[in-house]
Coordinates of C-alpha atoms in Angstrom, one line a residue:
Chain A
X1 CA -7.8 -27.7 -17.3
X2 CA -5.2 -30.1 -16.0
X3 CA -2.9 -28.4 -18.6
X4 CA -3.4 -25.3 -17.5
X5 CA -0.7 -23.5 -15.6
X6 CA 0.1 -22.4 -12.4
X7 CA 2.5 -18.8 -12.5
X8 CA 4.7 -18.6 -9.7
X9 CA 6.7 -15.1 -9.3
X10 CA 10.2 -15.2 -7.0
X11 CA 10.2 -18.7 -7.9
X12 CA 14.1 -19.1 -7.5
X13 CA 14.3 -19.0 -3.7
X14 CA 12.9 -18.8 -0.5
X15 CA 9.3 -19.1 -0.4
X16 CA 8.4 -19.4 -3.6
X17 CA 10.7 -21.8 -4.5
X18 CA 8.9 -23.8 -2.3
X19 CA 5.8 -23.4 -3.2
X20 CA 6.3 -24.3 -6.4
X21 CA 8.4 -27.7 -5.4
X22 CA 4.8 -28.1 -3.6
X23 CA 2.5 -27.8 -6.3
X24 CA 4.9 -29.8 -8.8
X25 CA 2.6 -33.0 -8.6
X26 CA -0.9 -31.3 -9.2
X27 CA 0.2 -28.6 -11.6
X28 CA 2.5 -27.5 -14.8
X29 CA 4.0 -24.3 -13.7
X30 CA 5.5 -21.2 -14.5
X31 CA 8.1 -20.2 -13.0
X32 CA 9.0 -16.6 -13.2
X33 CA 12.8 -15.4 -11.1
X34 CA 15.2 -13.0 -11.5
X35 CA 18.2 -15.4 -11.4
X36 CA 18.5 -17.8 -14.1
X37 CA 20.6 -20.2 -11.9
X38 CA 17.9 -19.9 -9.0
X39 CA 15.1 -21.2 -11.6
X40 CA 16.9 -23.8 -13.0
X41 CA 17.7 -25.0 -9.2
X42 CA 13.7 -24.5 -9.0
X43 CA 13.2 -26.7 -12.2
X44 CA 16.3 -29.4 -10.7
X45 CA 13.7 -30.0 -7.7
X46 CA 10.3 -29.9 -9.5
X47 CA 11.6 -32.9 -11.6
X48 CA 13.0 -34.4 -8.5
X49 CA 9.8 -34.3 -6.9
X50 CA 7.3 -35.7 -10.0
X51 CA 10.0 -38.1 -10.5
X52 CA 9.9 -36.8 -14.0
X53 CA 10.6 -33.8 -16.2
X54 CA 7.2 -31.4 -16.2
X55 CA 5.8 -28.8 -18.9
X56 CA 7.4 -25.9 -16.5
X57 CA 7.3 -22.7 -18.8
X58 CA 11.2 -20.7 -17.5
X59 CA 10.3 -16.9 -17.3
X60 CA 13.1 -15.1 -16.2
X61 CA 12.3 -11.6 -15.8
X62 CA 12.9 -9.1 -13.6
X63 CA 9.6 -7.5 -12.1
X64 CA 10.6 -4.1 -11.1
X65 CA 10.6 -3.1 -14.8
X66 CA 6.8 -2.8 -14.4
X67 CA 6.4 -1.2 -18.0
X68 CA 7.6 -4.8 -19.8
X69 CA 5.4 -6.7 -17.7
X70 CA 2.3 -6.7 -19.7
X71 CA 3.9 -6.8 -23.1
X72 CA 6.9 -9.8 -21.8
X73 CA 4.3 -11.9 -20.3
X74 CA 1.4 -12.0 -22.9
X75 CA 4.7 -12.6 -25.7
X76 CA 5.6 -16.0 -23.1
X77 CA 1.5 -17.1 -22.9
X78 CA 1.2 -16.8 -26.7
X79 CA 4.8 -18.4 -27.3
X80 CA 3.9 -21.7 -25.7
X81 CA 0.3 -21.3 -26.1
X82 CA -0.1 -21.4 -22.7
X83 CA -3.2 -20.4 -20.2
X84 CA -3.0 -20.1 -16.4
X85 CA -5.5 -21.1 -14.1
X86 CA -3.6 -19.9 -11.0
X87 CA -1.4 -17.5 -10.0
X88 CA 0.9 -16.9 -7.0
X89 CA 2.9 -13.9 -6.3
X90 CA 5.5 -14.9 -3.9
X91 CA 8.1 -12.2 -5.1
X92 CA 9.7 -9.4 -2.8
X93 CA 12.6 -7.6 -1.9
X94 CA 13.1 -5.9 1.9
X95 CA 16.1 -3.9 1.6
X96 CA 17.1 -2.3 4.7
X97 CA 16.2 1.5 4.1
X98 CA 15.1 3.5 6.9
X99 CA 13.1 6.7 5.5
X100 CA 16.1 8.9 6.6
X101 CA 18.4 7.0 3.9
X102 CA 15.7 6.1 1.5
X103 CA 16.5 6.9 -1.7
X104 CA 13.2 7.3 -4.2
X105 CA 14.1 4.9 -6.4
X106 CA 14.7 2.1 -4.2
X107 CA 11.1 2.9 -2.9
X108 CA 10.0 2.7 -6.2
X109 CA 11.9 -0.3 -6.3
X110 CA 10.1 -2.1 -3.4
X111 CA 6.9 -1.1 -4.2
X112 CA 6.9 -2.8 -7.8
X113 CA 8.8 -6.1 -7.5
X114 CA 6.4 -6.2 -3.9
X115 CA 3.1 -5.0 -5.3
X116 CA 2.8 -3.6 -8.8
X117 CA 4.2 -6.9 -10.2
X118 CA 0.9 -8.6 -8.7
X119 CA -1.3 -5.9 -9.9
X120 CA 0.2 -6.2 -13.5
X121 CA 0.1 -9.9 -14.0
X122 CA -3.1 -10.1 -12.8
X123 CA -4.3 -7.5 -15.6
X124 CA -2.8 -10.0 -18.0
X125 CA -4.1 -13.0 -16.6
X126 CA -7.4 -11.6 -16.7
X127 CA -7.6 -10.0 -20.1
X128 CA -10.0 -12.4 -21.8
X129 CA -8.1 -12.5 -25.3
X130 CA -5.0 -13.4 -23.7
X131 CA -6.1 -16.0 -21.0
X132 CA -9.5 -16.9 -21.8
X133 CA -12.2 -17.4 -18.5
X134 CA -8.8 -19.9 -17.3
X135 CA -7.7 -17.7 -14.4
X136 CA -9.3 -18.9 -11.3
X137 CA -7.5 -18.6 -8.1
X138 CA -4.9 -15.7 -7.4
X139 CA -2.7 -15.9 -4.0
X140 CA -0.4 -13.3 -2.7
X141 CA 2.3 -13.6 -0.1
X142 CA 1.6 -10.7 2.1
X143 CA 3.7 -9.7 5.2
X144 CA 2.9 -10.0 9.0
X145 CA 4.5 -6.6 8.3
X146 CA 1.8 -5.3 6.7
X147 CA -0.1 -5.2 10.1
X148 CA 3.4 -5.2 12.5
X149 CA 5.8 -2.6 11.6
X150 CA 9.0 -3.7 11.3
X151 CA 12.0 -1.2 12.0
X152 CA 13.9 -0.4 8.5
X153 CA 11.2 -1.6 6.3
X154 CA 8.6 1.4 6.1
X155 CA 8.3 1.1 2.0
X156 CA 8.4 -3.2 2.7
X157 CA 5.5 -3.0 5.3
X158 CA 3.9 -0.2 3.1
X159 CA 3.8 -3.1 -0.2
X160 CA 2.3 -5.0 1.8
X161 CA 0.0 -3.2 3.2
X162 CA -1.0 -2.0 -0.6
X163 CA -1.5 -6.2 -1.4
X164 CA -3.8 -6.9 1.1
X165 CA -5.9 -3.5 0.5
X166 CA -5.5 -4.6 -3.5
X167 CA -6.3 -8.1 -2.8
X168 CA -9.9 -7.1 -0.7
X169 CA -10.7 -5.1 -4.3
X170 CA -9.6 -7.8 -6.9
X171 CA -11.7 -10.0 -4.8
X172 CA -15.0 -8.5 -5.0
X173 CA -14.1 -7.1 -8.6
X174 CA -13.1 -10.2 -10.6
X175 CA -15.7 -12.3 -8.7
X176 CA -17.2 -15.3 -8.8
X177 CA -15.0 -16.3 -11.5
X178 CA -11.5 -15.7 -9.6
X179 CA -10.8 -16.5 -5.9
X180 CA -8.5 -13.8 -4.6
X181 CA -6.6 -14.5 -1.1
X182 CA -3.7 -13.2 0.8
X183 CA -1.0 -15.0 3.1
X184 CA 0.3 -13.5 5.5
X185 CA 3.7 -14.9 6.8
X186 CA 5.2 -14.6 10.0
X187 CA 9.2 -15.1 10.8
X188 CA 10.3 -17.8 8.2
X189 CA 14.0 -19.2 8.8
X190 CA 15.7 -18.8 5.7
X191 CA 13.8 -16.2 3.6
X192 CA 15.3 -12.7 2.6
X193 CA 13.3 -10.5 5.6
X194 CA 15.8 -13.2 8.3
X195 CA 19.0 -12.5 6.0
X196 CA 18.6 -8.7 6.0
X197 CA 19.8 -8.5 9.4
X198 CA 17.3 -6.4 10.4
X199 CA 17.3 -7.7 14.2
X200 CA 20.0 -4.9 14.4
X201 CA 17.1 -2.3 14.2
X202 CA 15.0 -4.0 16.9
X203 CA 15.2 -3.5 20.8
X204 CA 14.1 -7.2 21.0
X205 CA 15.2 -10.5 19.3
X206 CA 13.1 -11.3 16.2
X207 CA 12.2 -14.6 17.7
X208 CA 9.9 -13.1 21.0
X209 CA 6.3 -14.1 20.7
X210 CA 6.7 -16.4 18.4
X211 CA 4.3 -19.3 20.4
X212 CA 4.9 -22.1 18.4
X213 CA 8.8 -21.1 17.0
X214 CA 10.0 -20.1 14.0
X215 CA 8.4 -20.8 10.8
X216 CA 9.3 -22.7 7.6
X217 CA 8.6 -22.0 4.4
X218 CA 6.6 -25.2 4.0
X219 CA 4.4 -23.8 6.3
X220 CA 3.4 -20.9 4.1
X221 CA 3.5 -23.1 1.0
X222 CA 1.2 -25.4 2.3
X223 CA -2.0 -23.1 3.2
X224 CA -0.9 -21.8 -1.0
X225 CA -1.9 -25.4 -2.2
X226 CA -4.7 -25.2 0.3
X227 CA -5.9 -22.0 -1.5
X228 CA -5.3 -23.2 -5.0
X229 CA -7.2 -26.1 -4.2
X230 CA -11.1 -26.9 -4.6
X231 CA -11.0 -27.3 -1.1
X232 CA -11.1 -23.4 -0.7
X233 CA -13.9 -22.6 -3.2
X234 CA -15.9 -20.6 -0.6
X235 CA -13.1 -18.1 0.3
X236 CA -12.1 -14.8 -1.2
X237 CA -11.3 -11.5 -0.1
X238 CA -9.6 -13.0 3.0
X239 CA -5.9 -13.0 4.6
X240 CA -4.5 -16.3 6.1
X241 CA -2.4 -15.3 8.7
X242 CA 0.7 -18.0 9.0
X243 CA 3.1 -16.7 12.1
X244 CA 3.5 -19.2 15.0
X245 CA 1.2 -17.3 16.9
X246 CA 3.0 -13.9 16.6
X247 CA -0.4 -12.3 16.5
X248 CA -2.4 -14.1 19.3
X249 CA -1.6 -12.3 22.4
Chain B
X1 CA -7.0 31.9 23.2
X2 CA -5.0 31.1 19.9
X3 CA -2.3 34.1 20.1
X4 CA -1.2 32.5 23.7
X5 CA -2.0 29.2 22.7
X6 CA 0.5 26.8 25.3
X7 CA -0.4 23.8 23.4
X8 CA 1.2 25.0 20.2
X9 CA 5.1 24.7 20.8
X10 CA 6.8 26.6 17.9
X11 CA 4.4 29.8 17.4
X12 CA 5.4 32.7 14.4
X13 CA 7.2 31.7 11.7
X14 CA 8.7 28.4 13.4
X15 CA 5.8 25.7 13.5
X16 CA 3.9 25.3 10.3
X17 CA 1.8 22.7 9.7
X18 CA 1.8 21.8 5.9
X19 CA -1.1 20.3 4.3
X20 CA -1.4 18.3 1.0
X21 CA -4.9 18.3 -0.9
X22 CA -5.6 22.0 0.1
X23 CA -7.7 23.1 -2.5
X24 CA -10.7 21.0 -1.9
X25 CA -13.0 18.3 0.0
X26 CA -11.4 17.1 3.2
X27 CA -7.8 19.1 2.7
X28 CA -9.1 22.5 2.7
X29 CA -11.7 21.8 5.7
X30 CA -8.5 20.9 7.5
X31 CA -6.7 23.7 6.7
X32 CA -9.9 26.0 7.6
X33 CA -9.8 24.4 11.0
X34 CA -5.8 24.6 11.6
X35 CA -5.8 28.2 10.4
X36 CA -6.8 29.5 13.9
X37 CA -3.9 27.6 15.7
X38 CA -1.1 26.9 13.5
X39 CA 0.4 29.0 10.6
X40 CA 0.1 26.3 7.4
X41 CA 1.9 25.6 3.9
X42 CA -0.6 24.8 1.6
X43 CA -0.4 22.7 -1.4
X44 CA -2.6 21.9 -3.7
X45 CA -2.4 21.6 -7.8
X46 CA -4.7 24.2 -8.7
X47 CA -3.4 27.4 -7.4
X48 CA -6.6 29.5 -7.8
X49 CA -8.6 27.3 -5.7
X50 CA -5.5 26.9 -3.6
X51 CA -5.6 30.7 -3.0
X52 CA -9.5 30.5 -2.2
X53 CA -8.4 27.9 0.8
X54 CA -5.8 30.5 1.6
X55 CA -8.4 33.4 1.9
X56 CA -10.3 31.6 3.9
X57 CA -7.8 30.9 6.2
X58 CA -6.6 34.4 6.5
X59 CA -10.3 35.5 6.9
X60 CA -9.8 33.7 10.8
X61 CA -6.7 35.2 11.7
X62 CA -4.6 33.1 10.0
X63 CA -1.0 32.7 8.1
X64 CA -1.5 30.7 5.1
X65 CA 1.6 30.0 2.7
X66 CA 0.5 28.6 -0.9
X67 CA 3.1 25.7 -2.6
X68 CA 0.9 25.1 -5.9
X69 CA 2.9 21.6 -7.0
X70 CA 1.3 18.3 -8.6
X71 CA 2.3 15.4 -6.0
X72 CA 2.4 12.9 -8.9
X73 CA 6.0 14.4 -9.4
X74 CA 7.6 13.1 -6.9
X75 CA 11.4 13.6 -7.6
X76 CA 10.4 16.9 -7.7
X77 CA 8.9 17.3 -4.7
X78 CA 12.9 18.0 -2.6
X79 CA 13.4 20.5 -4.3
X80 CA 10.7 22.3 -4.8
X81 CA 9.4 22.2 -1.4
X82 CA 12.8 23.5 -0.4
X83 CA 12.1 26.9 -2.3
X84 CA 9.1 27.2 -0.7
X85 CA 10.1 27.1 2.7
X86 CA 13.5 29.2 2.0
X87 CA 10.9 31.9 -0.1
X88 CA 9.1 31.9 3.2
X89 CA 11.7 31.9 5.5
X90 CA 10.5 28.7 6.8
X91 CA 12.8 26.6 9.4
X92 CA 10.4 24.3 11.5
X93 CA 7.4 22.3 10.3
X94 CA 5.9 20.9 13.2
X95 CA 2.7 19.3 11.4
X96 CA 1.7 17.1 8.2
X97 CA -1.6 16.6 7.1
X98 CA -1.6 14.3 3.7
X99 CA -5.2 14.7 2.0
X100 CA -4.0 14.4 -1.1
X101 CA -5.6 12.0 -3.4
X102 CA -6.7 10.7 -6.2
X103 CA -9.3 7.7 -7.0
X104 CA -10.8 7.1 -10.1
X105 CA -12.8 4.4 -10.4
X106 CA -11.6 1.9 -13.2
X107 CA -11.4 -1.9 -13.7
X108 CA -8.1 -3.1 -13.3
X109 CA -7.8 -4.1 -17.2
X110 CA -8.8 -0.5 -18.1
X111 CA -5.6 0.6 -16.1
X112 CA -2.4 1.2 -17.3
X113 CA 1.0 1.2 -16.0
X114 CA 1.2 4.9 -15.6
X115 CA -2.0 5.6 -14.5
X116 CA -1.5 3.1 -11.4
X117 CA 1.9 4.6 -11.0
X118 CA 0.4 8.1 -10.9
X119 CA -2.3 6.7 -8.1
X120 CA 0.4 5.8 -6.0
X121 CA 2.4 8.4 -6.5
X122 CA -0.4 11.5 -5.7
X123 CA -1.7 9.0 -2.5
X124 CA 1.1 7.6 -1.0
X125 CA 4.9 7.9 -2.4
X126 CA 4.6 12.1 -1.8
X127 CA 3.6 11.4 1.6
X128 CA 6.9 9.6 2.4
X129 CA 9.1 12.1 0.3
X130 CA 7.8 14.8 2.3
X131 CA 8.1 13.0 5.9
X132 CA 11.6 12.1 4.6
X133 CA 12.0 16.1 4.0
X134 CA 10.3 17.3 7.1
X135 CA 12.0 15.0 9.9
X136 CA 15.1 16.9 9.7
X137 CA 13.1 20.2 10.0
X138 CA 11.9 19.5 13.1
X139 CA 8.1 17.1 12.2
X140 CA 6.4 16.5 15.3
X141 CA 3.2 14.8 14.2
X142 CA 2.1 13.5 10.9
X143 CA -1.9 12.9 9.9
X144 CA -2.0 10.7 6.7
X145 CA -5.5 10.4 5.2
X146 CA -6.6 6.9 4.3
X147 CA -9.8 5.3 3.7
X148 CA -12.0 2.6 5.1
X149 CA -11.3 1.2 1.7
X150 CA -7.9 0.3 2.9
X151 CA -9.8 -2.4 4.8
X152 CA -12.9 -3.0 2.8
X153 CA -12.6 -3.7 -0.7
X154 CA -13.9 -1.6 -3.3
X155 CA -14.8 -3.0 -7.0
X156 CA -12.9 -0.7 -9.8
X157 CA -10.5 0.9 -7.0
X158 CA -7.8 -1.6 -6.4
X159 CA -5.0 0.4 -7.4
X160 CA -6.7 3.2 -4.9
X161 CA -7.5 0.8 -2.1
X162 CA -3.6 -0.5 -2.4
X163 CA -2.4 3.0 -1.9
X164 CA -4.5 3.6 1.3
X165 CA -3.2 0.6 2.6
X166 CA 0.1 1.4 2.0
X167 CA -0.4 4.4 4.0
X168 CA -1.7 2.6 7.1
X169 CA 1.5 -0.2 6.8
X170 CA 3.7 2.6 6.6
X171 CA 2.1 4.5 10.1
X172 CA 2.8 1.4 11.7
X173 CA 6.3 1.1 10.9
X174 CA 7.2 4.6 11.4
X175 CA 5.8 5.1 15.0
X176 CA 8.3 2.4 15.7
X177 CA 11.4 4.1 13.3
X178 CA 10.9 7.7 14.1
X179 CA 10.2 8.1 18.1
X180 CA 10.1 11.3 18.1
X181 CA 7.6 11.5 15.3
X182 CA 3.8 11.1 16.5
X183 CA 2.2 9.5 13.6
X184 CA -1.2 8.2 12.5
X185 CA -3.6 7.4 10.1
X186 CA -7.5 8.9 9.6
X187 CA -10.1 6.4 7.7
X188 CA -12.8 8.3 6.2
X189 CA -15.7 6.5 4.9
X190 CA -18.1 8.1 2.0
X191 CA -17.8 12.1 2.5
X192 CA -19.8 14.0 -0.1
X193 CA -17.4 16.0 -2.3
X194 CA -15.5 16.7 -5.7
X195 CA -14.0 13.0 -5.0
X196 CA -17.4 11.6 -4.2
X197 CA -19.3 13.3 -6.8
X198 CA -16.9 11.2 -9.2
X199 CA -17.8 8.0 -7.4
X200 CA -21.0 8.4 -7.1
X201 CA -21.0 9.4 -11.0
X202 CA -20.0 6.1 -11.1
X203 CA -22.4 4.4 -8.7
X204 CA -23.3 1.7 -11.5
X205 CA -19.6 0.3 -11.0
X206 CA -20.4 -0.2 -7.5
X207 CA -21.9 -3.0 -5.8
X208 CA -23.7 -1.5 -2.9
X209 CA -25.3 2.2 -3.1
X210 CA -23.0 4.5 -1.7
X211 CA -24.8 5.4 1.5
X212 CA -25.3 1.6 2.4
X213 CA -24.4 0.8 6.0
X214 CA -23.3 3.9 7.4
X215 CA -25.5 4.2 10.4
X216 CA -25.0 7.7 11.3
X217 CA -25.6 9.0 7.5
X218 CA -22.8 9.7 5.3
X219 CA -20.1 12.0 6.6
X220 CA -18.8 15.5 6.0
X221 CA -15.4 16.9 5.4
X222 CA -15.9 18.7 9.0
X223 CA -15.6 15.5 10.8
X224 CA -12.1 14.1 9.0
X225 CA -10.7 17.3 9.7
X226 CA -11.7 17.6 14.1
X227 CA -10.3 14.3 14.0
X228 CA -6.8 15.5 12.0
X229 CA -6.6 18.9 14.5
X230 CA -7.3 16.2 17.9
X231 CA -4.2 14.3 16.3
X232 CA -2.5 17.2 15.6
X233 CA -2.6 18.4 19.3
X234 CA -0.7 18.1 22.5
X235 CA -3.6 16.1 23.5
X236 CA -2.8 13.2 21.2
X237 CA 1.0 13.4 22.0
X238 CA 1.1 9.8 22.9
X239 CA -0.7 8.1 20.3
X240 CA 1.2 6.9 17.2
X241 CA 0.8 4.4 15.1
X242 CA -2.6 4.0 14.8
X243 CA -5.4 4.3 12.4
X244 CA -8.7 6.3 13.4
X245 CA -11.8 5.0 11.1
X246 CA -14.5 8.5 11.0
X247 CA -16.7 6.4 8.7
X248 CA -20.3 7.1 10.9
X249 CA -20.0 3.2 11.8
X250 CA -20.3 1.7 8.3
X251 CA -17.3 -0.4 9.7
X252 CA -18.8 -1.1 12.7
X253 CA -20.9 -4.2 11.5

């Protein structure tokens, strides 16, 4: 159990990054990222924060090949003999795209780094030859956006939409042996959905409503632990909304 | 009443309203109701049951158009819908109604790639190629067909579930991106049909009975598609955005 693993996708920046700096001490992890430099950044502050190097599996991979996913992924658990007890899909892209412009394959795009990813690793995290009865908790980074639209970002709000509808399912199907949540994020400074510029598209500054300011991606990666944790064991099916107070008023 | 219609702003040849999912359940209900105020594009993969909604249509003093396609090709779907409406002599489309769906009921680990691909593609991605392709051809109002599974799990339909809430995501965001477009989503719960003949099928997959919790009994394709024609009309012109559960109160509780 305590070697199990923990798999965090868009573990080479942003919010993911972070979550998996915060789980270093309680868990070995997995970190999957597109950009080899990002991960090894990501492994650079994991060791900084045990104080020690870690077990951390590398899996560099780019998730909107959906097709390899099974195939690359079962090939990495075998390889290192490794089973995962949780799993964190913190991966996304937000191009700007109004529908107008959209082009289908950057829809396609969206949708399977966003969702399909999730839907895909969790098939192979819960195939029982694979990964045993390990996996236990699951938690996807969802969107405010999935319930506020934001200008730009139909397909982006639409993936997320899809991960909190898939999430409710996995929940209830995979049950009681997998706890399934979702996060949903508000405005985090220094994350891809601030760098895209998209305040351009809005009449109003990014920033209004936000009661208690902008968010950090601590902030996000602190209810993950939370929901990794045995602490949680009486939740599934539910989404943790993490936005300031966007959504209050 | 319908040939002087004022509610109805592009009448003969000019304001179509094109429906997806034609040829059955909930779709061709819809279609049955629009056919008295708006001339329609149907489509619909089977084109002899397609031509049956068609008849029917005609049968109330109707214009029915039939565009037989399969929406899980969807970098088809440009071109071929622009045959259609050049064939037809088609400029304007004033309405979208997306019925079209698919949901078969399997495990997650009995799914493959191309099957949840071909989920997505049939209930969600053709809806946004085809708003993409209508806009510019004048689309005033858009009905997209979800499912109070979208916000209530369902055990063996994730991949289905996801789709319906990508639907409702993307009805939020683009009330706010297209002004000019009135758009909004319909939630059905448990209507009796070819779809829920399939589910029911495969009841033993399910955790509750299929008629569990809906406190006005289970519904019929009649009620989705009043709902769709209210959105559809001037009457509705400022809602958008918005998703409309018809589920007899199952989600009421």
């Amino acid at each position: 159990m305590e070697n199990d693993y923990v798999l965090v996708t868009g573990a080479s920046s942003g919010i993911g990054q972070c979550i998996a700096k915060t789980l270093a001490t309680s868990y070995p992890l997995i970190l999957c990222g597109r950009s080899s430099e990002g991960l090894e950044e990501t492994r650079r502050l994991l060791s900084e924060a045990r104080g020690a190097d870690g077990a951390d599996i590398v899996w560099q991979y780019d998730l909107s090949d959906t097709m390899g996913i099974n195939a690359a992924l079962t090939d990495l658990l075998k390889n290192h003999g490794a089973k995962v007890q949780g799993f964190v899909h913190a991966a996304g892209i937000s191009p700007i795209a109004p529908l107008r412009m959209l082009k289908t394959d950057v829809m396609r795009d969206i949708m399977n780094v966003n969702f399909f990813a999730a839907a895909e690793i969790l098939k192979v995290l819960s195939h029982k030859r694979t990964n045993g009865r390990t996996l236990t908790r699951v938690v996807f980074i969802s969107s405010l956006n999935s319930r506020v639209g934001a200008r730009g970002h139909s397909i982006y709000c639409a993936s997320k939409g899809a991960l909190d509808s898939f999430m409710r399912s996995m929940a209830e199907e995979l049950a009681p042996q997998v706890r399934v949540n979702s996060i949903r994020p508000g405005r985090i400074e220094n994350t891809h959905m601030t760098e895209t510029g998209s305040e351009a598209f809005t009449e109003r500054p990014l920033s209004d409503g936000y009661l208690l300011g902008a968010g950090h991606k601590q902030d996000i990666a602190d209810m993950a632990e939370f929901l990794l944790s045995a602490k949680s064991r009486w939740i599934t099916g539910q989404v943790f909304t993490v936005d300031g107070g966007r959504t209050a008023h | 009443m319908t040939a002087t219609n004022q509610n109805f702003p592009f009448r003969g040849g000019n304001g179509y309203v094109l429906l997806t999912g034609a040829s059955s359940g909930i779709g061709r209900k819809t279609a049955i109701t629009l056919a008295k105020r708006y001339p329609l594009i149907l489509c619909g993969r089977d084109e002899a049951r397609l031509a049956e909604t068609a008849s029917e249509c005609m049968s109330q003093g109707g214009t029915a158009v039939t565009w037989a396609y399969d929406l899980a090709d969807i970098d088809g779907i440009a071109a071929s819908l622009t045959d259609v409406l050049s064939e037809n002599a088609i400029e304007r489309v004033y309405g979208f109604v997306h019925s079209a769906g698919m949901a078969p009921i399997a495990p997650l680990r009995m799914l493959d790639t191309a099957k949840m691909q071909q989920i997505m593609s049939v209930n969600f991605y053709s809806a946004v190629e085809l708003i993409q392709q209508l806009l510019p051809r004048g689309l005033r109002r858009a009905v997209l067909i979800s499912s109070i599974q979208s916000v209530r799990g369902a055990k063996g339909q994730g991949i289905y579930c996801a789709s319906k809430g990508a639907i409702d995501a993307f009805v939020e965001e683009m009330a706010l991106e297209e002004p000019e477009l009135s758009i909004n989503s319909i939630l059905p719960g448990a209507i009796p049909s070819r779809m829920g003949k399939e589910l029911e099928e495969n009841a033993a997959l399910l955790a509750h009975s299929v008629d569990d919790g809906y406190i006005l009994g289970l519904g019929e394709p009649g009620s989705i598609a009043d709902m769709a024609e209210y959105l559809l009309s001037e009457k509705a012109a400022g809602i958008s955005g918005q998703h409309f559960s018809v589920d007899g109160g199952k989600t009421s509780h």
